[in-house]
XYZ file of C-alpha atoms in Angstrom:
375
model
C -4.155 8.005 2.645
C -1.076 5.402 3.555
C -0.947 2.302 1.198
C 0.030 -0.685 2.920
C 2.286 -2.794 1.218
C 2.704 -6.537 1.361
C 5.352 -8.579 2.981
C 8.672 -8.205 0.554
C 9.831 -12.335 -0.540
C 12.304 -12.001 2.011
C 10.342 -10.754 4.793
C 7.533 -14.023 3.832
C 10.257 -16.091 4.044
C 11.332 -15.094 7.098
C 7.648 -15.211 8.930
C 7.309 -18.726 7.525
C 10.545 -19.938 8.900
C 9.770 -18.198 12.430
C 6.513 -19.692 12.170
C 7.681 -23.009 10.918
C 10.032 -23.408 13.833
C 7.739 -22.732 16.140
C 5.378 -25.282 14.669
C 8.116 -27.818 14.798
C 9.642 -27.226 18.482
C 5.723 -27.473 19.247
C 4.981 -30.431 16.964
C 8.047 -31.983 18.661
C 7.320 -31.963 22.081
C 4.073 -33.888 21.159
C 6.124 -36.670 19.579
C 8.951 -36.519 22.109
C 6.242 -36.710 24.669
C 3.876 -39.859 22.961
C 7.555 -41.668 22.073
C 8.779 -41.459 25.492
C 5.534 -42.785 27.247
C 5.989 -45.734 24.576
C 9.176 -46.421 25.135
C 8.495 -45.980 29.149
C 5.591 -48.962 28.937
C 4.432 -50.078 25.206
C 2.288 -52.533 26.830
C 0.435 -50.134 28.722
C -0.465 -48.072 25.591
C -1.454 -51.066 24.047
C -3.565 -51.916 26.913
C -5.130 -48.747 27.113
C -6.545 -49.714 23.062
C -7.483 -52.498 23.460
C -8.825 -52.922 27.075
C -12.416 -52.396 28.741
C -13.593 -48.558 28.795
C -15.171 -49.035 32.142
C -15.570 -51.719 34.332
C -18.988 -52.536 36.343
C -18.126 -54.513 39.233
C -15.793 -56.325 38.191
C -17.482 -56.605 34.524
C -15.662 -54.962 31.680
C -17.186 -52.777 28.552
C -15.087 -53.372 25.872
C -14.315 -50.986 23.839
C -16.371 -53.163 20.776
C -19.387 -52.886 23.229
C -18.624 -49.290 23.238
C -18.702 -48.501 19.450
C -21.528 -50.717 18.594
C -23.894 -48.550 20.930
C -22.455 -45.594 19.283
C -22.633 -46.839 15.726
C -25.441 -44.710 14.287
C -23.711 -41.803 16.287
C -20.615 -42.464 14.896
C -21.855 -43.238 10.956
C -23.490 -39.684 10.969
C -19.737 -38.374 11.941
C -18.361 -39.948 9.163
C -20.298 -39.090 6.656
C -20.346 -35.628 7.781
C -16.515 -35.786 7.724
C -16.628 -37.309 3.909
C -19.144 -34.225 3.403
C -17.105 -31.388 4.565
C -14.287 -32.694 2.464
C -15.702 -33.555 -0.383
C -17.545 -29.731 -0.308
C -14.104 -28.039 0.512
C -11.986 -29.419 -2.184
C -15.496 -28.309 -4.707
C -15.016 -24.780 -3.268
C -11.278 -24.265 -3.183
C -10.809 -25.283 -6.762
C -13.878 -23.379 -7.796
C -12.571 -20.354 -5.884
C -8.883 -20.754 -8.207
C -11.197 -21.136 -11.055
C -12.929 -18.125 -10.367
C -9.867 -16.351 -9.650
C -7.825 -17.743 -12.728
C -11.119 -16.642 -15.129
C -10.566 -12.839 -13.664
C -6.537 -13.040 -14.236
C -7.476 -14.000 -17.779
C -10.062 -11.779 -18.853
C -8.278 -8.910 -17.311
C -4.923 -9.955 -19.380
C -7.376 -10.048 -22.700
C -8.780 -6.749 -21.738
C -5.509 -5.088 -21.511
C -3.935 -7.008 -24.859
C -7.176 -5.725 -26.425
C -7.291 -2.361 -25.484
C -3.876 -2.052 -26.133
C -4.916 -3.218 -29.839
C -7.312 -0.188 -30.151
C -5.367 2.258 -28.559
C -8.006 2.680 -25.583
C -7.596 1.405 -21.733
C -8.674 -1.337 -19.984
C -11.163 0.009 -17.953
C -12.986 1.870 -21.097
C -13.169 -1.113 -23.027
C -14.672 -3.200 -20.062
C -17.310 -0.352 -20.505
C -18.353 -0.549 -23.803
C -19.344 -3.741 -24.149
C -22.495 -3.333 -25.635
C -25.667 -4.991 -24.057
C -29.028 -6.273 -25.747
C -32.020 -4.852 -24.786
C -34.523 -6.579 -23.094
C -37.950 -6.472 -25.217
C -41.639 -6.772 -24.236
C -41.201 -10.104 -25.909
C -38.158 -11.465 -24.125
C -40.854 -10.408 -21.103
C -43.736 -12.475 -22.130
C -41.447 -15.438 -22.819
C -40.087 -15.751 -19.325
C -43.669 -15.241 -18.345
C -44.422 -17.713 -19.812
C -41.440 -20.405 -18.559
C -42.321 -19.544 -15.179
C -45.736 -20.167 -15.619
C -44.885 -23.789 -16.843
C -42.564 -24.169 -13.689
C -44.841 -23.002 -11.530
C -48.412 -23.492 -12.452
C -50.372 -22.199 -9.180
C -49.303 -19.134 -7.053
C -47.484 -16.715 -9.909
C -48.364 -13.328 -9.297
C -49.893 -11.552 -13.029
C -47.068 -10.114 -14.956
C -48.017 -6.587 -14.460
C -47.132 -7.262 -10.855
C -43.593 -8.516 -11.390
C -43.027 -7.130 -14.845
C -40.053 -4.789 -13.022
C -38.737 -7.577 -11.458
C -38.396 -10.093 -14.898
C -36.653 -6.943 -16.714
C -34.269 -6.320 -14.524
C -33.320 -10.147 -13.885
C -33.510 -10.449 -17.986
C -30.850 -7.224 -18.460
C -28.490 -8.713 -15.900
C -28.738 -11.962 -17.673
C -28.170 -10.189 -21.184
C -25.545 -8.296 -19.472
C -23.663 -11.562 -18.451
C -24.150 -13.574 -21.820
C -22.734 -10.345 -23.659
C -19.699 -10.451 -21.456
C -19.587 -14.293 -21.965
C -19.524 -13.850 -25.888
C -17.116 -10.732 -25.707
C -14.322 -12.312 -23.664
C -15.042 -15.895 -25.902
C -13.878 -13.658 -28.835
C -10.955 -12.604 -26.789
C -10.043 -15.641 -26.178
C -9.871 -17.076 -29.529
C -8.089 -14.172 -30.892
C -5.010 -14.343 -28.594
C -5.235 -18.162 -27.862
C -6.154 -18.488 -24.582
C -5.747 -22.122 -22.972
C -6.550 -22.870 -19.326
C -5.463 -26.188 -17.433
C -7.566 -26.450 -14.343
C -10.465 -28.490 -14.448
C -13.878 -27.889 -13.068
C -14.973 -29.164 -10.030
C -16.159 -32.253 -10.307
C -16.984 -35.690 -7.760
C -16.170 -39.230 -8.117
C -19.908 -40.535 -8.549
C -20.146 -44.475 -8.539
C -22.249 -45.343 -11.985
C -21.893 -49.057 -12.572
C -24.634 -51.346 -11.154
C -27.326 -49.078 -11.489
C -30.013 -48.982 -13.683
C -29.070 -47.137 -17.170
C -29.998 -46.868 -20.534
C -27.152 -45.569 -22.953
C -23.434 -47.086 -23.445
C -20.802 -47.739 -20.715
C -18.405 -46.232 -23.197
C -20.262 -43.158 -23.504
C -18.404 -40.045 -23.283
C -20.814 -38.361 -20.735
C -22.290 -40.112 -17.728
C -25.102 -38.328 -16.561
C -26.278 -39.982 -12.634
C -29.613 -38.423 -11.258
C -29.947 -39.411 -7.047
C -33.929 -38.962 -7.413
C -37.025 -39.999 -5.171
C -40.165 -41.280 -6.940
C -42.663 -39.357 -4.982
C -40.870 -36.098 -5.172
C -42.848 -33.836 -7.586
C -39.743 -32.012 -8.645
C -38.114 -35.303 -9.790
C -41.009 -36.007 -12.071
C -40.537 -32.699 -13.779
C -37.311 -33.541 -14.783
C -37.864 -36.810 -16.287
C -39.223 -35.378 -19.851
C -36.338 -33.433 -19.523
C -33.793 -36.878 -19.510
C -35.542 -38.090 -22.204
C -35.493 -34.859 -24.244
C -31.773 -35.494 -23.407
C -31.968 -39.468 -24.306
C -33.396 -38.861 -27.551
C -30.971 -35.267 -28.793
C -27.283 -37.374 -27.556
C -28.334 -40.944 -28.217
C -25.090 -43.131 -27.382
C -23.004 -39.961 -26.339
C -24.751 -39.734 -23.001
C -25.404 -42.955 -20.553
C -28.419 -41.737 -18.019
C -28.244 -43.834 -14.365
C -30.869 -44.231 -12.003
C -29.776 -43.961 -8.257
C -31.919 -43.705 -5.533
C -32.082 -41.186 -2.812
C -36.047 -41.472 -1.278
C -36.408 -38.416 1.326
C -37.846 -39.433 4.596
C -40.524 -36.385 4.313
C -42.291 -39.177 1.314
C -43.458 -41.934 3.246
C -43.799 -44.229 0.317
C -40.564 -43.104 -1.245
C -38.514 -46.018 0.071
C -41.275 -48.993 -1.031
C -40.888 -47.153 -4.686
C -37.634 -47.556 -4.769
C -37.390 -51.185 -3.590
C -40.011 -51.534 -6.291
C -37.870 -50.095 -9.265
C -35.024 -52.188 -8.194
C -37.591 -55.639 -7.889
C -38.689 -54.672 -11.484
C -35.005 -54.520 -12.235
C -34.626 -57.644 -11.627
C -37.164 -58.853 -14.001
C -35.852 -56.269 -16.854
C -38.479 -53.577 -16.394
C -37.072 -50.923 -14.171
C -37.276 -48.179 -16.916
C -41.153 -49.030 -17.153
C -41.758 -49.277 -13.382
C -40.059 -45.813 -13.317
C -41.827 -44.129 -16.008
C -44.996 -45.454 -14.450
C -44.837 -44.931 -10.516
C -43.632 -40.746 -11.921
C -46.794 -40.841 -13.943
C -48.700 -42.142 -11.315
C -47.084 -40.559 -8.170
C -50.649 -40.285 -5.898
C -50.870 -43.840 -6.076
C -47.411 -45.608 -4.372
C -48.697 -47.759 -1.941
C -47.491 -50.729 -1.776
C -50.577 -52.922 -3.093
C -50.103 -50.327 -5.794
C -47.080 -51.170 -6.697
C -48.047 -54.538 -6.737
C -50.662 -53.479 -9.218
C -48.509 -51.455 -11.177
C -45.810 -54.941 -11.753
C -49.058 -56.829 -12.421
C -49.989 -54.046 -15.458
C -46.333 -53.942 -16.567
C -46.434 -57.512 -17.166
C -44.135 -59.100 -14.305
C -43.895 -62.362 -12.338
C -46.513 -60.434 -9.615
C -45.306 -63.425 -7.006
C -41.812 -62.981 -7.465
C -41.656 -59.136 -7.769
C -44.439 -59.592 -4.555
C -41.838 -61.625 -2.593
C -39.282 -59.578 -3.492
C -41.132 -56.385 -1.964
C -42.142 -57.933 0.532
C -38.671 -59.294 2.029
C -37.043 -56.215 1.758
C -34.101 -57.599 -0.406
C -33.366 -53.989 -1.824
C -33.599 -52.066 1.794
C -30.161 -51.909 2.154
C -29.209 -51.218 -1.143
C -31.156 -48.386 -1.259
C -29.464 -47.203 2.137
C -26.677 -47.472 0.575
C -27.221 -45.118 -2.509
C -28.779 -42.483 -0.192
C -25.568 -42.465 2.092
C -23.541 -42.730 -0.828
C -25.541 -39.603 -2.446
C -24.943 -37.977 1.548
C -21.531 -37.863 1.372
C -21.242 -36.150 -2.240
C -23.438 -33.725 -1.124
C -27.078 -34.928 -1.882
C -29.768 -33.131 0.109
C -32.201 -32.490 -2.039
C -34.031 -34.315 -5.199
C -33.389 -34.717 -8.176
C -29.563 -34.566 -7.842
C -27.866 -34.588 -11.112
C -24.017 -35.082 -12.216
C -22.608 -34.525 -15.292
C -19.487 -36.403 -15.409
C -19.239 -35.353 -11.761
C -20.430 -32.069 -12.223
C -23.364 -31.183 -10.210
C -26.402 -30.026 -11.439
C -29.128 -29.335 -8.412
C -33.201 -29.424 -9.041
C -35.248 -29.746 -11.598
C -32.970 -27.376 -14.063
C -34.369 -26.863 -18.101
C -32.954 -28.677 -20.659
C -30.942 -26.020 -21.692
C -29.015 -25.996 -17.985
C -28.288 -30.089 -18.782
C -27.186 -29.425 -22.178
C -24.868 -26.619 -21.938
C -22.773 -28.753 -19.662
C -23.229 -31.930 -22.014
C -22.202 -29.832 -24.881
C -19.136 -28.694 -22.619
C -18.104 -31.775 -21.746
C -18.382 -33.520 -25.166
C -16.501 -29.786 -26.639
C -13.754 -30.810 -23.660
C -13.245 -34.716 -24.756
C -12.959 -33.750 -28.920
C -9.994 -30.661 -28.102
C -8.361 -33.205 -26.075
C -8.748 -36.159 -28.300
C -7.597 -33.486 -31.209
C -4.271 -32.747 -29.502
C -3.175 -36.027 -28.879
C -3.380 -36.850 -32.050
């Protein structure tokens, strides 16, 4: 079979110059056309931008009127553009990280294979995988029961799927442990950052110090059952990590939950009186009673000034803030709840405590290493 060879460096440079030349010619033609028109009649170009977009029986329709009429759709398009940019940057960075991991692992295999007098392929095939035991299967099935208390098939019907899943998981863990040992042995240092997004934490309900090394921002919905499931996990994180983690709450009421909007506003009205987390916990505990009268009753039970709370809730004082949270979340990729960002690293859904702890521990370790290097 004939093997295809990539272009040589010289060939690539020649091709690049040709393509660049064509693009520059085309781009120059466009620019020259614009500049000639502007030089010929600059007032015409200004009028085209500021003048009417239509005239009806002598009455102009201004651009400002047009943009106001299309405001909702234009805002949606702007959000979509920002979403695309965020997703593109994340996926591009992840692609680079994945490629770097492959390169590093291949180099490590070659170094270790040479040290052992074997080949990289043979060494890779020899990585041992622990056996999946019946106890492993039982423990995993119990975990499934906790996550899906209804509609879970009997263990006997899905035991083969569970065994296959756990086998793949153990293989992955074994490879990770193997390469972690080699990384230490051969002093590997990598400098690419994991994909992150900028998430604003200031100005929102929070617990934990503002200067905590890890900031966890949750976008949540008080009528979402999955959000309720993650509350004990976040409580456990707060207890386990203390001042090392700051937990920030932002609103993301889904339109499929008719009572979530007012519940979001109620939490902020309670926040005015220093009782955000108390109202937060109570609404998640009692998700079936989130009507406006129910919210007022909860405020009374929590000892809030009920008149002030009612006025806040009925006036829609926090409608715009909730809408701003929704938009901010959508821009950075939130489409469902709960959505969590740990120092900008995305974690979706009601994940178990271990999934949160893995990222938090990694962030703390990164900062510890950075501090050690800076000494």
